[in-house]
PDB file of C-alpha atoms in Angstrom:
ATOM      1  CA  MET A 123      14.870   1.849  24.918  1.00  0.00           C
ATOM      2  CA  TYR A 124      14.262   2.937  21.546  1.00  0.00           C
ATOM      3  CA  SER A 125      15.350   6.502  20.467  1.00  0.00           C
ATOM      4  CA  ILE A 126      14.639   8.405  17.416  1.00  0.00           C
ATOM      5  CA  PRO A 127      17.418   8.136  14.454  1.00  0.00           C
ATOM      6  CA  SER A 128      19.261  11.027  14.344  1.00  0.00           C
ATOM      7  CA  ASP A 129      18.452  11.322  10.600  1.00  0.00           C
ATOM      8  CA  PHE A 130      15.090  11.994  11.574  1.00  0.00           C
ATOM      9  CA  SER A 131      16.258  16.004  12.513  1.00  0.00           C
ATOM     10  CA  ASP A 132      17.887  16.037   9.135  1.00  0.00           C
ATOM     11  CA  PHE A 133      13.956  15.161   7.686  1.00  0.00           C
ATOM     12  CA  ILE A 134      12.408  17.684   9.448  1.00  0.00           C
ATOM     13  CA  ALA A 135      15.250  20.231   8.592  1.00  0.00           C
ATOM     14  CA  PRO A 136      13.472  23.608   7.205  1.00  0.00           C
ATOM     15  CA  ASP A 137      15.807  23.124   4.423  1.00  0.00           C
ATOM     16  CA  CYS A 138      15.244  19.641   3.495  1.00  0.00           C
ATOM     17  CA  ASP A 139      14.423  18.111  -0.010  1.00  0.00           C
ATOM     18  CA  ARG A 140      11.984  15.902   1.117  1.00  0.00           C
ATOM     19  CA  ALA A 141      11.534  13.896  -1.889  1.00  0.00           C
ATOM     20  CA  ALA A 142      14.972  13.762  -2.082  1.00  0.00           C
ATOM     21  CA  PHE A 143      15.493  12.546   1.302  1.00  0.00           C
ATOM     22  CA  ILE A 144      12.973   9.957   1.208  1.00  0.00           C
ATOM     23  CA  GLN A 145      14.249   8.460  -2.249  1.00  0.00           C
ATOM     24  CA  ASN A 146      18.012   8.873  -1.311  1.00  0.00           C
ATOM     25  CA  TYR A 147      17.072   6.838   1.963  1.00  0.00           C
ATOM     26  CA  LEU A 148      15.529   3.941  -0.101  1.00  0.00           C
ATOM     27  CA  LYS A 149      18.481   3.799  -3.014  1.00  0.00           C
ATOM     28  CA  LYS A 150      20.713   2.954  -0.196  1.00  0.00           C
ATOM     29  CA  ALA A 151      18.938  -0.016   0.752  1.00  0.00           C
ATOM     30  CA  GLY A 152      18.697  -0.767  -3.034  1.00  0.00           C
ATOM     31  CA  ILE A 153      15.094   0.162  -3.519  1.00  0.00           C
ATOM     32  CA  GLU A 154      13.887   2.250  -6.163  1.00  0.00           C
ATOM     33  CA  ALA A 155      11.146   4.748  -5.511  1.00  0.00           C
ATOM     34  CA  PRO A 156      10.492   6.738  -8.767  1.00  0.00           C
ATOM     35  CA  ILE A 157       8.254  10.142  -8.807  1.00  0.00           C
ATOM     36  CA  LEU A 158       4.794   9.703  -9.913  1.00  0.00           C
ATOM     37  CA  GLN A 159       3.758  13.345 -11.106  1.00  0.00           C
ATOM     38  CA  ILE A 160      -0.153  13.698 -11.074  1.00  0.00           C
ATOM     39  CA  GLU A 161      -1.576  17.156 -11.614  1.00  0.00           C
ATOM     40  CA  GLY A 162       1.045  18.880 -10.073  1.00  0.00           C
ATOM     41  CA  LYS A 163       1.799  16.754  -7.000  1.00  0.00           C
ATOM     42  CA  ASN A 164       5.224  14.673  -7.017  1.00  0.00           C
ATOM     43  CA  HIS A 165       4.005  11.499  -5.052  1.00  0.00           C
ATOM     44  CA  ILE A 166       6.754   8.738  -4.564  1.00  0.00           C
ATOM     45  CA  TYR A 167       5.979   5.136  -6.052  1.00  0.00           C
ATOM     46  CA  VAL A 168       7.894   2.297  -3.878  1.00  0.00           C
ATOM     47  CA  LYS A 169       8.856  -0.107  -6.234  1.00  0.00           C
ATOM     48  CA  PHE A 170       9.218  -3.895  -4.209  1.00  0.00           C
ATOM     49  CA  PRO A 171      10.611  -6.899  -6.155  1.00  0.00           C
ATOM     50  CA  GLN A 172       7.985  -8.438  -7.877  1.00  0.00           C
ATOM     51  CA  SER A 173       8.758 -12.036  -6.216  1.00  0.00           C
ATOM     52  CA  GLN A 174       7.379 -10.171  -3.294  1.00  0.00           C
ATOM     53  CA  TYR A 175       3.700 -10.270  -4.339  1.00  0.00           C
ATOM     54  CA  ASN A 176       1.123 -13.232  -4.774  1.00  0.00           C
ATOM     55  CA  PRO A 177      -2.065 -12.413  -7.145  1.00  0.00           C
ATOM     56  CA  MET A 178      -3.880 -14.986  -5.304  1.00  0.00           C
ATOM     57  CA  PHE A 179      -4.590 -12.146  -2.018  1.00  0.00           C
ATOM     58  CA  ARG A 180      -5.419  -8.660  -1.877  1.00  0.00           C
ATOM     59  CA  ILE A 181      -2.914  -5.920  -2.765  1.00  0.00           C
ATOM     60  CA  LYS A 182      -2.658  -3.821   0.400  1.00  0.00           C
ATOM     61  CA  THR A 183      -1.852  -0.099  -0.311  1.00  0.00           C
ATOM     62  CA  VAL A 184      -0.474   2.074   2.121  1.00  0.00           C
ATOM     63  CA  ILE A 185       0.179   6.028   1.900  1.00  0.00           C
ATOM     64  CA  ALA A 186       1.266   8.752   4.011  1.00  0.00           C
ATOM     65  CA  HIS A 187       2.048  12.040   3.050  1.00  0.00           C
ATOM     66  CA  TYR A 188       5.248  13.675   3.138  1.00  0.00           C
ATOM     67  CA  ASP A 189       4.430  17.446   2.419  1.00  0.00           C
ATOM     68  CA  ARG A 190       3.830  19.342   5.750  1.00  0.00           C
ATOM     69  CA  VAL A 191       3.032  22.578   7.059  1.00  0.00           C
ATOM     70  CA  GLY A 192       6.105  24.155   9.367  1.00  0.00           C
ATOM     71  CA  ILE A 193       8.181  21.695  10.746  1.00  0.00           C
ATOM     72  CA  GLY A 194       5.810  18.731  10.925  1.00  0.00           C
ATOM     73  CA  ALA A 195       7.694  16.156  13.095  1.00  0.00           C
ATOM     74  CA  ASN A 196       4.333  14.230  13.761  1.00  0.00           C
ATOM     75  CA  ASP A 197       2.276  15.752  11.011  1.00  0.00           C
ATOM     76  CA  ASN A 198       3.252  13.508   8.967  1.00  0.00           C
ATOM     77  CA  SER A 199       7.219  13.085   9.095  1.00  0.00           C
ATOM     78  CA  ALA A 200       7.004  10.182  11.825  1.00  0.00           C
ATOM     79  CA  ALA A 201       4.713   8.046   9.856  1.00  0.00           C
ATOM     80  CA  VAL A 202       6.774   8.681   6.642  1.00  0.00           C
ATOM     81  CA  TYR A 203      10.072   8.154   8.170  1.00  0.00           C
ATOM     82  CA  CYS A 204       8.644   4.732  10.120  1.00  0.00           C
ATOM     83  CA  LEU A 205       7.604   3.769   6.525  1.00  0.00           C
ATOM     84  CA  MET A 206      10.978   4.224   4.906  1.00  0.00           C
ATOM     85  CA  GLN A 207      12.085   1.999   7.688  1.00  0.00           C
ATOM     86  CA  TRP A 208       9.807  -0.629   7.143  1.00  0.00           C
ATOM     87  CA  ALA A 209      10.142  -0.649   3.276  1.00  0.00           C
ATOM     88  CA  THR A 210      14.127  -1.475   3.765  1.00  0.00           C
ATOM     89  CA  GLU A 211      12.765  -4.085   6.355  1.00  0.00           C
ATOM     90  CA  LEU A 212      10.436  -5.905   3.746  1.00  0.00           C
ATOM     91  CA  VAL A 213      12.900  -5.913   0.979  1.00  0.00           C
ATOM     92  CA  ARG A 214      15.508  -7.439   3.212  1.00  0.00           C
ATOM     93  CA  VAL A 215      13.258  -9.960   5.177  1.00  0.00           C
ATOM     94  CA  TYR A 216      10.801 -10.960   2.340  1.00  0.00           C
ATOM     95  CA  SER A 217      14.166 -11.461  -0.309  1.00  0.00           C
ATOM     96  CA  ALA A 218      14.307 -15.022  -2.011  1.00  0.00           C
ATOM     97  CA  GLU A 219      16.994 -15.865  -0.210  1.00  0.00           C
ATOM     98  CA  CYS A 220      15.635 -15.709   3.217  1.00  0.00           C
ATOM     99  CA  MET A 221      11.971 -16.737   2.788  1.00  0.00           C
ATOM    100  CA  THR A 222      11.531 -18.416  -0.620  1.00  0.00           C
ATOM    101  CA  GLY A 223       8.086 -18.067  -1.545  1.00  0.00           C
ATOM    102  CA  SER A 224       7.078 -15.622   0.726  1.00  0.00           C
ATOM    103  CA  PHE A 225       5.112 -12.066   0.210  1.00  0.00           C
ATOM    104  CA  HIS A 226       3.916  -9.226   1.807  1.00  0.00           C
ATOM    105  CA  ASN A 227       1.430  -7.577  -0.931  1.00  0.00           C
ATOM    106  CA  ILE A 228       2.203  -4.135  -0.042  1.00  0.00           C
ATOM    107  CA  ARG A 229       1.835  -0.926  -2.580  1.00  0.00           C
ATOM    108  CA  LEU A 230       3.701   1.571  -0.639  1.00  0.00           C
ATOM    109  CA  ILE A 231       3.224   5.775  -1.701  1.00  0.00           C
ATOM    110  CA  PHE A 232       3.969   8.708  -0.337  1.00  0.00           C
ATOM    111  CA  THR A 233       1.591  11.412  -1.271  1.00  0.00           C
ATOM    112  CA  ASP A 234       2.097  15.303  -2.330  1.00  0.00           C
ATOM    113  CA  GLY A 235      -0.481  17.979  -1.310  1.00  0.00           C
ATOM    114  CA  GLU A 236      -2.357  16.216   1.636  1.00  0.00           C
ATOM    115  CA  GLU A 237      -2.125  19.872   3.399  1.00  0.00           C
ATOM    116  CA  LEU A 238      -3.812  21.427   0.537  1.00  0.00           C
ATOM    117  CA  GLY A 239      -6.936  19.611   1.426  1.00  0.00           C
ATOM    118  CA  ALA A 240      -7.904  21.538   4.407  1.00  0.00           C
ATOM    119  CA  SER A 241      -7.652  25.070   2.498  1.00  0.00           C
ATOM    120  CA  GLY A 242      -8.829  24.110  -1.005  1.00  0.00           C
ATOM    121  CA  GLY A 243     -11.117  21.277  -0.646  1.00  0.00           C
ATOM    122  CA  ILE A 244     -10.843  17.397  -0.860  1.00  0.00           C
ATOM    123  CA  GLN A 245     -10.509  18.002  -5.056  1.00  0.00           C
ATOM    124  CA  GLU A 246      -7.315  20.062  -4.063  1.00  0.00           C
ATOM    125  CA  GLN A 247      -5.563  17.159  -2.218  1.00  0.00           C
ATOM    126  CA  GLY A 248      -3.241  15.075  -4.060  1.00  0.00           C
ATOM    127  CA  ALA A 249      -4.618  11.758  -2.992  1.00  0.00           C
ATOM    128  CA  PHE A 250      -7.837  12.619  -4.541  1.00  0.00           C
ATOM    129  CA  ALA A 251      -6.411  12.709  -8.265  1.00  0.00           C
ATOM    130  CA  LEU A 252      -4.081   9.939  -6.934  1.00  0.00           C
ATOM    131  CA  ALA A 253      -7.388   7.715  -6.274  1.00  0.00           C
ATOM    132  CA  ALA A 254      -9.020   9.054  -9.487  1.00  0.00           C
ATOM    133  CA  LEU A 255      -5.906   7.398 -11.638  1.00  0.00           C
ATOM    134  CA  PHE A 256      -6.950   4.160  -9.632  1.00  0.00           C
ATOM    135  CA  ARG A 257     -10.461   4.324 -10.444  1.00  0.00           C
ATOM    136  CA  ARG A 258      -9.556   5.009 -14.063  1.00  0.00           C
ATOM    137  CA  LEU A 259      -7.135   1.812 -14.135  1.00  0.00           C
ATOM    138  CA  ALA A 260      -9.880  -0.366 -12.207  1.00  0.00           C
ATOM    139  CA  ILE A 261      -7.825  -0.575  -9.229  1.00  0.00           C
ATOM    140  CA  ALA A 262     -10.567   0.163  -6.867  1.00  0.00           C
ATOM    141  CA  ASP A 263     -10.970  -3.220  -5.091  1.00  0.00           C
ATOM    142  CA  GLU A 264      -7.747  -3.005  -3.028  1.00  0.00           C
ATOM    143  CA  ASP A 265      -7.144  -2.305   0.710  1.00  0.00           C
ATOM    144  CA  VAL A 266      -6.145   1.111   1.325  1.00  0.00           C
ATOM    145  CA  PHE A 267      -4.145   2.215   4.904  1.00  0.00           C
ATOM    146  CA  VAL A 268      -3.714   6.056   5.439  1.00  0.00           C
ATOM    147  CA  PHE A 269      -1.296   6.667   8.183  1.00  0.00           C
ATOM    148  CA  ASP A 270      -0.962  10.224   9.655  1.00  0.00           C
ATOM    149  CA  CYS A 271       0.112  11.805  12.771  1.00  0.00           C
ATOM    150  CA  MET A 272       1.843   8.691  14.350  1.00  0.00           C
ATOM    151  CA  GLY A 273       4.608  10.148  16.340  1.00  0.00           C
ATOM    152  CA  ARG A 274       2.896  11.014  19.540  1.00  0.00           C
ATOM    153  CA  GLY A 275       1.317   8.463  22.068  1.00  0.00           C
ATOM    154  CA  THR A 276       0.528   4.940  22.606  1.00  0.00           C
ATOM    155  CA  VAL A 277      -3.222   4.488  21.507  1.00  0.00           C
ATOM    156  CA  PRO A 278      -3.547   3.602  18.095  1.00  0.00           C
ATOM    157  CA  ILE A 279      -7.132   4.812  16.835  1.00  0.00           C
ATOM    158  CA  ILE A 280      -8.919   3.901  13.500  1.00  0.00           C
ATOM    159  CA  CYS A 281     -10.316   7.350  12.173  1.00  0.00           C
ATOM    160  CA  GLN A 282     -14.029   7.054  12.122  1.00  0.00           C
ATOM    161  CA  SER A 283     -15.134   8.342   8.641  1.00  0.00           C
ATOM    162  CA  TYR A 284     -18.655   9.543   7.367  1.00  0.00           C
ATOM    163  CA  ILE A 285     -20.123   7.216   4.961  1.00  0.00           C
ATOM    164  CA  SER A 286     -22.919   9.082   2.743  1.00  0.00           C
ATOM    165  CA  LYS A 287     -26.515   7.682   3.025  1.00  0.00           C
ATOM    166  CA  LYS A 288     -26.128   7.703  -0.945  1.00  0.00           C
ATOM    167  CA  ALA A 289     -23.423   5.039  -1.003  1.00  0.00           C
ATOM    168  CA  SER A 290     -24.201   1.409  -2.525  1.00  0.00           C
ATOM    169  CA  ASN A 291     -24.744  -1.591  -0.142  1.00  0.00           C
ATOM    170  CA  SER A 292     -21.674  -2.571  -2.147  1.00  0.00           C
ATOM    171  CA  PHE A 293     -19.137  -0.038  -0.986  1.00  0.00           C
ATOM    172  CA  ILE A 294     -20.521   0.036   2.430  1.00  0.00           C
ATOM    173  CA  LYS A 295     -20.041  -3.754   2.580  1.00  0.00           C
ATOM    174  CA  LYS A 296     -16.298  -3.482   1.213  1.00  0.00           C
ATOM    175  CA  TYR A 297     -15.561  -0.113   3.647  1.00  0.00           C
ATOM    176  CA  SER A 298     -16.791  -2.088   6.871  1.00  0.00           C
ATOM    177  CA  GLU A 299     -14.613  -5.579   5.546  1.00  0.00           C
ATOM    178  CA  LEU A 300     -11.974  -3.396   5.285  1.00  0.00           C
ATOM    179  CA  GLU A 301     -12.335  -1.605   8.503  1.00  0.00           C
ATOM    180  CA  GLN A 302     -12.531  -4.847  10.378  1.00  0.00           C
ATOM    181  CA  ARG A 303      -9.346  -6.028   8.614  1.00  0.00           C
ATOM    182  CA  ALA A 304      -8.074  -2.638  10.060  1.00  0.00           C
ATOM    183  CA  GLU A 305      -9.013  -3.299  13.916  1.00  0.00           C
ATOM    184  CA  THR A 306      -7.701  -6.860  13.157  1.00  0.00           C
ATOM    185  CA  ILE A 307      -4.249  -5.443  12.640  1.00  0.00           C
ATOM    186  CA  ILE A 308      -4.433  -2.793  15.524  1.00  0.00           C
ATOM    187  CA  LYS A 309      -5.735  -5.630  18.057  1.00  0.00           C
ATOM    188  CA  ASN A 310      -2.876  -7.728  17.258  1.00  0.00           C
ATOM    189  CA  THR A 311      -0.403  -4.538  17.965  1.00  0.00           C
ATOM    190  CA  SER A 312      -2.391  -3.079  21.124  1.00  0.00           C
ATOM    191  CA  GLN A 313      -4.588  -4.111  23.802  1.00  0.00           C
ATOM    192  CA  THR A 314      -5.587  -0.070  24.393  1.00  0.00           C
ATOM    193  CA  TRP A 315      -6.853   1.234  20.767  1.00  0.00           C
ATOM    194  CA  LEU A 316      -9.957   3.070  20.030  1.00  0.00           C
ATOM    195  CA  LYS A 317     -12.140   3.966  17.196  1.00  0.00           C
ATOM    196  CA  LEU A 318     -12.952   7.499  17.122  1.00  0.00           C
ATOM    197  CA  PRO A 319     -13.993  10.517  14.891  1.00  0.00           C
ATOM    198  CA  THR A 320     -11.419  12.353  13.842  1.00  0.00           C
ATOM    199  CA  SER A 321     -10.362  15.050  10.776  1.00  0.00           C
ATOM    200  CA  TYR A 322      -9.901  13.605   7.627  1.00  0.00           C
ATOM    201  CA  SER A 323      -6.466  12.711   5.764  1.00  0.00           C
ATOM    202  CA  ASP A 324      -5.471  10.922   2.138  1.00  0.00           C
ATOM    203  CA  ASN A 325      -8.739   8.805   2.976  1.00  0.00           C
ATOM    204  CA  ALA A 326     -10.822  11.650   2.113  1.00  0.00           C
ATOM    205  CA  GLY A 327      -9.430  11.277  -1.675  1.00  0.00           C
ATOM    206  CA  PHE A 328     -10.250   7.988  -1.818  1.00  0.00           C
ATOM    207  CA  LEU A 329     -13.236   7.851  -0.405  1.00  0.00           C
ATOM    208  CA  ALA A 330     -14.503  10.650  -2.374  1.00  0.00           C
ATOM    209  CA  ASN A 331     -13.636   8.457  -5.412  1.00  0.00           C
ATOM    210  CA  GLY A 332     -15.684   5.825  -4.499  1.00  0.00           C
ATOM    211  CA  ILE A 333     -12.594   3.748  -2.967  1.00  0.00           C
ATOM    212  CA  PRO A 334     -12.593   2.373   0.617  1.00  0.00           C
ATOM    213  CA  ALA A 335      -9.726   3.515   2.961  1.00  0.00           C
ATOM    214  CA  VAL A 336      -9.042   3.423   6.271  1.00  0.00           C
ATOM    215  CA  ALA A 337      -7.111   5.802   8.335  1.00  0.00           C
ATOM    216  CA  ILE A 338      -4.805   4.937  11.356  1.00  0.00           C
ATOM    217  CA  THR A 339      -3.342   7.684  14.070  1.00  0.00           C
ATOM    218  CA  MET A 340      -1.971   7.976  17.499  1.00  0.00           C
ATOM    219  CA  LEU A 341      -2.887   9.638  20.699  1.00  0.00           C
ATOM    220  CA  PRO A 342      -1.140   9.844  24.054  1.00  0.00           C
ATOM    221  CA  SER A 343      -3.948   7.856  26.272  1.00  0.00           C
ATOM    222  CA  ASP A 344      -4.698  10.640  29.074  1.00  0.00           C
ATOM    223  CA  GLU A 345      -5.636  12.485  25.492  1.00  0.00           C
ATOM    224  CA  ALA A 346      -7.492   9.518  24.019  1.00  0.00           C
ATOM    225  CA  GLU A 347      -9.600   9.162  26.957  1.00  0.00           C
ATOM    226  CA  ALA A 348     -10.131  12.752  27.696  1.00  0.00           C
ATOM    227  CA  TYR A 349     -11.377  13.307  23.987  1.00  0.00           C
ATOM    228  CA  CYS A 350     -13.599  10.023  24.311  1.00  0.00           C
ATOM    229  CA  ARG A 351     -15.522  11.384  27.552  1.00  0.00           C
ATOM    230  CA  SER A 352     -15.622  15.017  25.565  1.00  0.00           C
ATOM    231  CA  LEU A 353     -17.618  12.826  22.936  1.00  0.00           C
ATOM    232  CA  PHE A 354     -19.357  10.957  25.375  1.00  0.00           C
ATOM    233  CA  THR A 355     -20.855  14.016  26.619  1.00  0.00           C
ATOM    234  CA  LEU A 356     -21.473  15.478  23.275  1.00  0.00           C
ATOM    235  CA  LYS A 357     -23.603  12.675  22.497  1.00  0.00           C
ATOM    236  CA  ASN A 358     -26.130  13.052  25.654  1.00  0.00           C
ATOM    237  CA  ALA A 359     -26.065  16.837  25.460  1.00  0.00           C
ATOM    238  CA  VAL A 360     -29.432  18.245  25.303  1.00  0.00           C
ATOM    239  CA  THR A 361     -29.439  22.207  25.842  1.00  0.00           C
ATOM    240  CA  GLN A 362     -25.764  23.102  25.835  1.00  0.00           C
ATOM    241  CA  PRO A 363     -23.780  24.520  22.911  1.00  0.00           C
ATOM    242  CA  LEU A 364     -22.571  21.356  21.220  1.00  0.00           C
ATOM    243  CA  ALA A 365     -19.399  22.778  19.846  1.00  0.00           C
ATOM    244  CA  SER A 366     -18.349  23.770  24.180  1.00  0.00           C
ATOM    245  CA  LYS A 367     -18.701  19.988  25.221  1.00  0.00           C
ATOM    246  CA  ILE A 368     -15.095  19.020  22.347  1.00  0.00           C
ATOM    247  CA  GLU A 369     -12.261  18.595  24.145  1.00  0.00           C
ATOM    248  CA  VAL A 370      -9.764  18.569  21.464  1.00  0.00           C
ATOM    249  CA  PRO A 371      -6.552  16.593  21.956  1.00  0.00           C
ATOM    250  CA  PRO A 372      -3.522  18.907  22.872  1.00  0.00           C
ATOM    251  CA  THR A 373      -1.780  16.924  20.469  1.00  0.00           C
ATOM    252  CA  TRP A 374      -3.989  18.122  17.325  1.00  0.00           C
ATOM    253  CA  LYS A 375      -3.787  21.204  18.627  1.00  0.00           C
ATOM    254  CA  MET A 376      -0.176  21.378  17.937  1.00  0.00           C
ATOM    255  CA  LEU A 377      -0.531  20.740  14.529  1.00  0.00           C
ATOM    256  CA  HIS A 378       0.806  22.985  11.907  1.00  0.00           C
ATOM    257  CA  SER A 379       2.302  25.292  14.355  1.00  0.00           C
ATOM    258  CA  GLN A 380       6.001  25.283  15.629  1.00  0.00           C
ATOM    259  CA  ASP A 381       5.002  23.032  18.728  1.00  0.00           C
ATOM    260  CA  ASP A 382       4.865  20.026  16.207  1.00  0.00           C
ATOM    261  CA  ASN A 383       8.742  19.619  16.659  1.00  0.00           C
ATOM    262  CA  ILE A 384      10.581  16.624  17.432  1.00  0.00           C
ATOM    263  CA  THR A 385      10.508  17.490  21.372  1.00  0.00           C
ATOM    264  CA  ASN A 386       6.977  16.729  21.433  1.00  0.00           C
ATOM    265  CA  LEU A 387       7.241  13.361  19.777  1.00  0.00           C
ATOM    266  CA  THR A 388       7.260  10.017  21.801  1.00  0.00           C
ATOM    267  CA  PRO A 389       9.712   7.269  20.862  1.00  0.00           C
ATOM    268  CA  ASP A 390       7.394   4.652  22.111  1.00  0.00           C
ATOM    269  CA  ALA A 391       4.847   5.908  19.193  1.00  0.00           C
ATOM    270  CA  PHE A 392       7.544   4.472  16.516  1.00  0.00           C
ATOM    271  CA  LEU A 393       7.732   1.604  18.249  1.00  0.00           C
ATOM    272  CA  ILE A 394       3.768   0.826  17.948  1.00  0.00           C
ATOM    273  CA  MET A 395       3.805   1.989  14.792  1.00  0.00           C
ATOM    274  CA  GLN A 396       6.511  -0.454  13.458  1.00  0.00           C
ATOM    275  CA  GLU A 397       4.657  -2.845  15.099  1.00  0.00           C
ATOM    276  CA  ILE A 398       1.592  -2.481  13.274  1.00  0.00           C
ATOM    277  CA  LEU A 399       3.418  -2.139   9.822  1.00  0.00           C
ATOM    278  CA  ARG A 400       4.913  -5.708  10.637  1.00  0.00           C
ATOM    279  CA  ASN A 401       1.399  -7.357  11.347  1.00  0.00           C
ATOM    280  CA  LEU A 402      -0.057  -5.136   8.292  1.00  0.00           C
ATOM    281  CA  ALA A 403       2.768  -7.206   6.208  1.00  0.00           C
ATOM    282  CA  GLU A 404       1.699 -10.829   7.390  1.00  0.00           C
ATOM    283  CA  LEU A 405      -1.860  -9.864   6.825  1.00  0.00           C
ATOM    284  CA  LYS A 406      -3.124 -11.695   4.023  1.00  0.00           C
ATOM    285  CA  THR A 407      -6.677 -11.823   2.690  1.00  0.00           C
ATOM    286  CA  ILE A 408      -7.610 -14.148  -0.289  1.00  0.00           C
ATOM    287  CA  LYS A 409      -9.537 -12.362  -3.393  1.00  0.00           C
TER     288      LYS A 409
END
């Protein structure tokens, strides 16, 4: 049976310097992770060995925000911790000694300032300026996967995003193809998964800059089922107020409150997250 590692409690401690924690955790595995400062936000860029990349295949940019409101055990410490573990696994498994000629093509970034987007708008979100940098550097034709609130439940959720009717056919095609690749990863991980409308995460900043990005989250099965029922009722509502039809999952009600703590996390979610990440590393898409 899986147990959440003891140092996870240190990571969610109120006085934790989370950027330093991430850097020190990776440094112990020999991984350099410098701060990438953009418009006052301190993003953390994980530097994998160049030998673990193949230019013939698409880069997979993986993002999770490490800033938080309150304790933030699920939002977003669980995903960040799993990604830290995954980074050390990638370096070990894909090392030249273990797998000569192998590659994962992962670009991993821990972002700062995601929570600012909720109050200040998308342009205040740390990922917005990061995505703008991607665009200026012409890094716009890659796969971007965002992980948020992955520490509770057993049902992976691919977050549906609103795509403007003004979006170009090229953007719509690229987004659709990325979403299909996300579905492939999730299907290879779990027999039970859903694609549902959710709140935006760092994917909002990328989408606003014209870069396709897919966000993935997690819910307990009973909450996911109840949310699906409420969405179905909403879709078919005729006379009743629409807002009264939405059954907000309890997991989402916990966010930004004292309830978002370690006692409300589920260890099985960490195992599912780990499997999603392994399948993501193995996904190869020719340019």
